[in-house]
mmCIF file of C-alpha atoms in Angstrom:
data_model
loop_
_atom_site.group_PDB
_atom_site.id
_atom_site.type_symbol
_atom_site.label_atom_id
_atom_site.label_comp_id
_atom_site.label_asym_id
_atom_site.label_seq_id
_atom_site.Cartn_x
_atom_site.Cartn_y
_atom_site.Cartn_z
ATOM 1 C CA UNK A 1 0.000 0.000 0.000
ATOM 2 C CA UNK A 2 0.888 3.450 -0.578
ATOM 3 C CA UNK A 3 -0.226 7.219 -0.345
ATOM 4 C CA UNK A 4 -1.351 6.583 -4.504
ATOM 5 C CA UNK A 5 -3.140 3.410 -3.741
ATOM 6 C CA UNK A 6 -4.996 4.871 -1.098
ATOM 7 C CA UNK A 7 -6.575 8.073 -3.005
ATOM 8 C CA UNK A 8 -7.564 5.489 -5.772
ATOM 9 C CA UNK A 9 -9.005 3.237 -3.867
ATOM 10 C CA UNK A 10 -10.623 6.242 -1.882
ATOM 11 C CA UNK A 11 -11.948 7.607 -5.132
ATOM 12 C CA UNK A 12 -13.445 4.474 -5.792
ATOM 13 C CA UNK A 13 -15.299 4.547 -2.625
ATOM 14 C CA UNK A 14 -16.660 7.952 -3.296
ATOM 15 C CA UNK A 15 -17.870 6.738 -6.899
ATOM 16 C CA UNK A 16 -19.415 3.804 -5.183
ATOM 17 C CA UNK A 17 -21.248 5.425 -1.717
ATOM 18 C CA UNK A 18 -21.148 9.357 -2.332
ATOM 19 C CA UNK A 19 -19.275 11.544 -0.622
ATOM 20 C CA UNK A 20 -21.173 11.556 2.560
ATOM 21 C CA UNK A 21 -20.691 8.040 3.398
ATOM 22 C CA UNK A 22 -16.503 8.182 2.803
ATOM 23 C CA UNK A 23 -15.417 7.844 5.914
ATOM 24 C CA UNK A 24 -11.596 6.433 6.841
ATOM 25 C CA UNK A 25 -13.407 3.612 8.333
ATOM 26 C CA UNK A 26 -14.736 3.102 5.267
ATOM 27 C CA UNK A 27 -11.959 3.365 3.505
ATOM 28 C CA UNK A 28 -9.430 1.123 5.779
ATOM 29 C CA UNK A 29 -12.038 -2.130 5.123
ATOM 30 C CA UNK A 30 -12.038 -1.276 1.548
ATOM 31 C CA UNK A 31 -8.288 -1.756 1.549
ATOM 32 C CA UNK A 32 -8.314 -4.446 4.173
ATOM 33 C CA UNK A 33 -6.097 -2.517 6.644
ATOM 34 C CA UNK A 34 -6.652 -1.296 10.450
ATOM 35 C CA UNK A 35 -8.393 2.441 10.322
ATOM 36 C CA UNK A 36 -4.970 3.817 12.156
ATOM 37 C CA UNK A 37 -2.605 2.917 9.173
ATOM 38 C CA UNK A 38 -4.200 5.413 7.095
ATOM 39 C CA UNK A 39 -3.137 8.113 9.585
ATOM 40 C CA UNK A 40 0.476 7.127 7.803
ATOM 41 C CA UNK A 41 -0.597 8.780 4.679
ATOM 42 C CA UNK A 42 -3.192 11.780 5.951
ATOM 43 C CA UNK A 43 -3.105 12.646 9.131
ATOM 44 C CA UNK A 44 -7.016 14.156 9.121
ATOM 45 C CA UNK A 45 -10.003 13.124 6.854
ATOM 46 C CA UNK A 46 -9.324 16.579 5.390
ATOM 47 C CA UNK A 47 -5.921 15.823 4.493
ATOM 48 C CA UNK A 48 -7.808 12.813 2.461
ATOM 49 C CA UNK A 49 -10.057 14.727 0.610
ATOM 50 C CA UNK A 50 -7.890 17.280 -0.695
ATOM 51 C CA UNK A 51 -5.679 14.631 -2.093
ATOM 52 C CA UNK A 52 -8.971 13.245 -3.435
ATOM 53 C CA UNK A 53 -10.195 16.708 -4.979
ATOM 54 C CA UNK A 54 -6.401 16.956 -6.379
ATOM 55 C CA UNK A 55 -6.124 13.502 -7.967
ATOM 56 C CA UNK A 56 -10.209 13.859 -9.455
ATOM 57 C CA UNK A 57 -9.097 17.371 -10.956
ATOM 58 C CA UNK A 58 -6.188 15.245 -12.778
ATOM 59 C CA UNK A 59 -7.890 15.273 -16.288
ATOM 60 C CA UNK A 60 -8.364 19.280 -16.891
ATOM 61 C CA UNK A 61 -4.865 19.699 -14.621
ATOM 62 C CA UNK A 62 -3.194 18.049 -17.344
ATOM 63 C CA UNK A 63 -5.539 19.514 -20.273
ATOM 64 C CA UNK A 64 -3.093 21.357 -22.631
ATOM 65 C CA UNK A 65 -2.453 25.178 -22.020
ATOM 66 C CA UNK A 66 -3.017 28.095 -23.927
ATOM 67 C CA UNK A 67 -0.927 28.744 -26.949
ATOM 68 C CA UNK A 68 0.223 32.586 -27.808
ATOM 69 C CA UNK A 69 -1.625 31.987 -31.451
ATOM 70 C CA UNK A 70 -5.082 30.931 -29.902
ATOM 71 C CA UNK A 71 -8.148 32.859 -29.582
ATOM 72 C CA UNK A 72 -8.879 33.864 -25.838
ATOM 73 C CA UNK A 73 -12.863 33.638 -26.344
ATOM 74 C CA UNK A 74 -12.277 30.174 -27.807
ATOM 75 C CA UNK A 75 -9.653 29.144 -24.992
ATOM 76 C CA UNK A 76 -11.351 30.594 -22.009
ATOM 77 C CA UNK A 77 -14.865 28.245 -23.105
ATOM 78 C CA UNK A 78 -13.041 24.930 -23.807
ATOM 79 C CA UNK A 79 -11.015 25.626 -20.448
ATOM 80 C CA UNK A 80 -14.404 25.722 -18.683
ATOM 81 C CA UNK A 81 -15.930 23.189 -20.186
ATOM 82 C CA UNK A 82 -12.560 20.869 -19.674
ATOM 83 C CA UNK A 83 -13.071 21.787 -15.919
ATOM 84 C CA UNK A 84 -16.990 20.975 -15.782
ATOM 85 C CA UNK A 85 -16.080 18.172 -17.837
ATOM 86 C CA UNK A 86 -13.497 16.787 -14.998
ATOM 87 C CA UNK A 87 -15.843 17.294 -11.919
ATOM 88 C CA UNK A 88 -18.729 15.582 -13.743
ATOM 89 C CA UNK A 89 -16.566 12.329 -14.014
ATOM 90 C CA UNK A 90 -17.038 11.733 -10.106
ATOM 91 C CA UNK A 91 -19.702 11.357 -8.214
ATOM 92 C CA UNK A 92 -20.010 14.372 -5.772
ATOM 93 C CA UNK A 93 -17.482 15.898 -7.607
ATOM 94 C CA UNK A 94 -18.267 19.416 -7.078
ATOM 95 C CA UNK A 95 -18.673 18.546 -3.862
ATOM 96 C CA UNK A 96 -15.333 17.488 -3.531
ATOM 97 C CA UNK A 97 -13.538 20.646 -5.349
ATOM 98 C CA UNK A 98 -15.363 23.008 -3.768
ATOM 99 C CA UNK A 99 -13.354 24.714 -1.337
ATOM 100 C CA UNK A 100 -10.174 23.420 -2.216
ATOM 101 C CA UNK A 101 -7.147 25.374 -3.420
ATOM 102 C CA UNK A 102 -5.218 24.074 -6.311
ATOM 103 C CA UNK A 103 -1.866 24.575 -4.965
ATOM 104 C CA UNK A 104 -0.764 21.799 -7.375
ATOM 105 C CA UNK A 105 -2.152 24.028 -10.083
ATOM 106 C CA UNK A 106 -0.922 27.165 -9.452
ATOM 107 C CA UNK A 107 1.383 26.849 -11.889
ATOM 108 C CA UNK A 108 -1.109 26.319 -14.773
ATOM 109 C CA UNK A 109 -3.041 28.735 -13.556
ATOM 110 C CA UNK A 110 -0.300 31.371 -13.745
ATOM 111 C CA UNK A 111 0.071 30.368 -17.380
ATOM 112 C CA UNK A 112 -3.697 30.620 -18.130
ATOM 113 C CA UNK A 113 -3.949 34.365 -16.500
ATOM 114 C CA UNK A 114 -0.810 35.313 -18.651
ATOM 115 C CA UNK A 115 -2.394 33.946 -21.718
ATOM 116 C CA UNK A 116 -5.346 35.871 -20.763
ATOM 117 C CA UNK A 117 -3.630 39.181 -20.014
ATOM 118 C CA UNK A 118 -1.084 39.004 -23.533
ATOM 119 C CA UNK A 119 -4.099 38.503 -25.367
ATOM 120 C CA UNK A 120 -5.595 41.565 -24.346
ATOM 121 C CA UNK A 121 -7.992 41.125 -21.806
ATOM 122 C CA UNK A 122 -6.960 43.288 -18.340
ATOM 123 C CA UNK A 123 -5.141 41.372 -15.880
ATOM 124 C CA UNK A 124 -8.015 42.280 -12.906
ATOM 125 C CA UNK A 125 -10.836 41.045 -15.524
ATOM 126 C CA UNK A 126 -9.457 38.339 -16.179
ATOM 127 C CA UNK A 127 -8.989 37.304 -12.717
ATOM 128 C CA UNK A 128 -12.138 38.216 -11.957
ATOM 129 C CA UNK A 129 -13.739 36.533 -15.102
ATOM 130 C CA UNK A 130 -11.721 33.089 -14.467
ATOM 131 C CA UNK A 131 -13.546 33.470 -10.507
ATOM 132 C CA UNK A 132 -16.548 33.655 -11.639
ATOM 133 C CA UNK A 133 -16.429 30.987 -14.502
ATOM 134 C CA UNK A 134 -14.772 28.350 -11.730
ATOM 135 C CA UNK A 135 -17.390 29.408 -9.617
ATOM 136 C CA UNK A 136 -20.449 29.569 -11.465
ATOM 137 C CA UNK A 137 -18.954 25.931 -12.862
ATOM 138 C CA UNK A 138 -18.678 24.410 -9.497
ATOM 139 C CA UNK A 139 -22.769 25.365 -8.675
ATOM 140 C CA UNK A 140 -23.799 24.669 -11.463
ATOM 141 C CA UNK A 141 -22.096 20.737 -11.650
ATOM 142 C CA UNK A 142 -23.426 20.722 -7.815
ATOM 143 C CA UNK A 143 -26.611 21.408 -9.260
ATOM 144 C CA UNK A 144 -26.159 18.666 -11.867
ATOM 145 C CA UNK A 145 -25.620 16.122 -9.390
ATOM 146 C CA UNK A 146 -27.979 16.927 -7.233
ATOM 147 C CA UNK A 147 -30.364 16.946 -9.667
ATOM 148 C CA UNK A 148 -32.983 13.881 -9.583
ATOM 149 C CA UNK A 149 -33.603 13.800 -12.821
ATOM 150 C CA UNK A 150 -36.844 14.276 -15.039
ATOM 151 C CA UNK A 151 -40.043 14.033 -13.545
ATOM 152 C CA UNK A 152 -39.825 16.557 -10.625
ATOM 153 C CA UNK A 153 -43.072 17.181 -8.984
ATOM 154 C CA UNK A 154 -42.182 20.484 -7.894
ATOM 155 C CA UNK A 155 -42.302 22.526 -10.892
ATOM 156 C CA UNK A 156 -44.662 24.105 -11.995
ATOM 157 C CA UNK A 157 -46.155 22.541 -15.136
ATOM 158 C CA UNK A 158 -45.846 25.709 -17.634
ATOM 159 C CA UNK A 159 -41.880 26.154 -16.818
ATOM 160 C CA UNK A 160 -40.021 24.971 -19.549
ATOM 161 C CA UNK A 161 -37.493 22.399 -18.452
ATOM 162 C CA UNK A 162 -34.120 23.536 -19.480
ATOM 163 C CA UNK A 163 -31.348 20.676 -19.540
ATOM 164 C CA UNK A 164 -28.311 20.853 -17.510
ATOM 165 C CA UNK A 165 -26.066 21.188 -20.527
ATOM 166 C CA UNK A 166 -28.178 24.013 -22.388
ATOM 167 C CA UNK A 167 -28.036 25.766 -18.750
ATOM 168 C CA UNK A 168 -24.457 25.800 -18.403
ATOM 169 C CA UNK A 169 -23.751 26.976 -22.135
ATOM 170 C CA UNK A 170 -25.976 29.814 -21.513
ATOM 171 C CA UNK A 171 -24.392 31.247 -18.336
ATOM 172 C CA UNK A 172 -20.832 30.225 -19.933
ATOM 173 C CA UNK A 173 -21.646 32.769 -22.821
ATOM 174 C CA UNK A 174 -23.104 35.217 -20.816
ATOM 175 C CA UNK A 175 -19.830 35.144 -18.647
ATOM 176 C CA UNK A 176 -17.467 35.377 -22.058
ATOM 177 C CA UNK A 177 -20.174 37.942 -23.331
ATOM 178 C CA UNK A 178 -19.112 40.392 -20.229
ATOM 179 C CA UNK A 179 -15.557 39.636 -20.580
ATOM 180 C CA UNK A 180 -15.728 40.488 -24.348
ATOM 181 C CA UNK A 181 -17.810 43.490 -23.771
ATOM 182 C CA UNK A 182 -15.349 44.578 -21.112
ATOM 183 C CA UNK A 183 -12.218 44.099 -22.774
ATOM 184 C CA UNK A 184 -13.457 46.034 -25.840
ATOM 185 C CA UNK A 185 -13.981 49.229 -23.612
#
């Protein structure tokens, strides 16, 4: 056993029982090992979880970056979609990212807000643009999976039922809309 092994296997459990029901406990019978040796690895369930969140963000961490000779508008929407993409591929995985800082990612991130900047778009926008996309992507993927699917009672019968996808494209372009809009003034 080791610290990889442990957030794979964990990751598995949260695929399996949902976020809620990981528990270290859990996790230590999965892996047919006393709860204690776990403490080896993480020393708090929080410790766990952030190694979770960081190993479940692996597929847009290691999406390619920016290139000087792409188009920021086109960028900025495939680099949100990449990221709802990634926490869709868990269960609870909005859950699980939200709150966490990507201090494996900073990095990348650096890279992305440069790209942003050189192509134009002011380096406070931008910030404040990539905020609100990461933001607005983590609700609405906790939305997603929260979501009990077709069928729901509770709405009313004349409100048009929007899918989750059509949702998120729609607040995605009305986020690049604002960042366009700005960055042309």
């Amino acid at each position: 056993m080791n610290r990889a092994v442990v957030i794979t296997e964990a990751l598995g459990l949260l695929d399996e029982v949902g976020l809620d029901a990981v528990s270290t406990r859990r996790l230590a019978k999965r892996l047919n090992v006393e709860q204690p040796s776990l403490y080896w690895y993480f020393r708090t369930k929080k410790d766990l979880l952030a190694a979770m969140a960081e190993a479940a963000m692996e597929p847009h961490a290691t999406a390619p970056l920016p290139s000087p000779g792409d188009d920021w508008r086109d960028w900025f929407a495939d680099n949100t979609r990449s990221f709802r993409r990634t926490l869709l591929m868990r269960r609870d995985g909005a859950r699980l990212h939200a709150g966490t800082t990507p201090t494996g990612d900073l990095a990348r991130l650096r890279r992305k807000m440069e790209f942003l900047v050189a192509s134009g778009v002011p380096e406070r926008d931008a910030q404040m643009a990539m905020l609100a996309a990461g933001r607005f992507t983590v609700g609405s993927v906790l939305e997603e999976q929260a979501d009990p699917g077709p069928g729901d009672a509770d709405l009313p019968a004349d409100m048009p039922v929007i899918d989750h996808e059509s949702a998120f494209e729609a607040g995605l372009a009305l986020i690049l809309n604002g960042l366009v809009h700005r960055t042309a003034m």
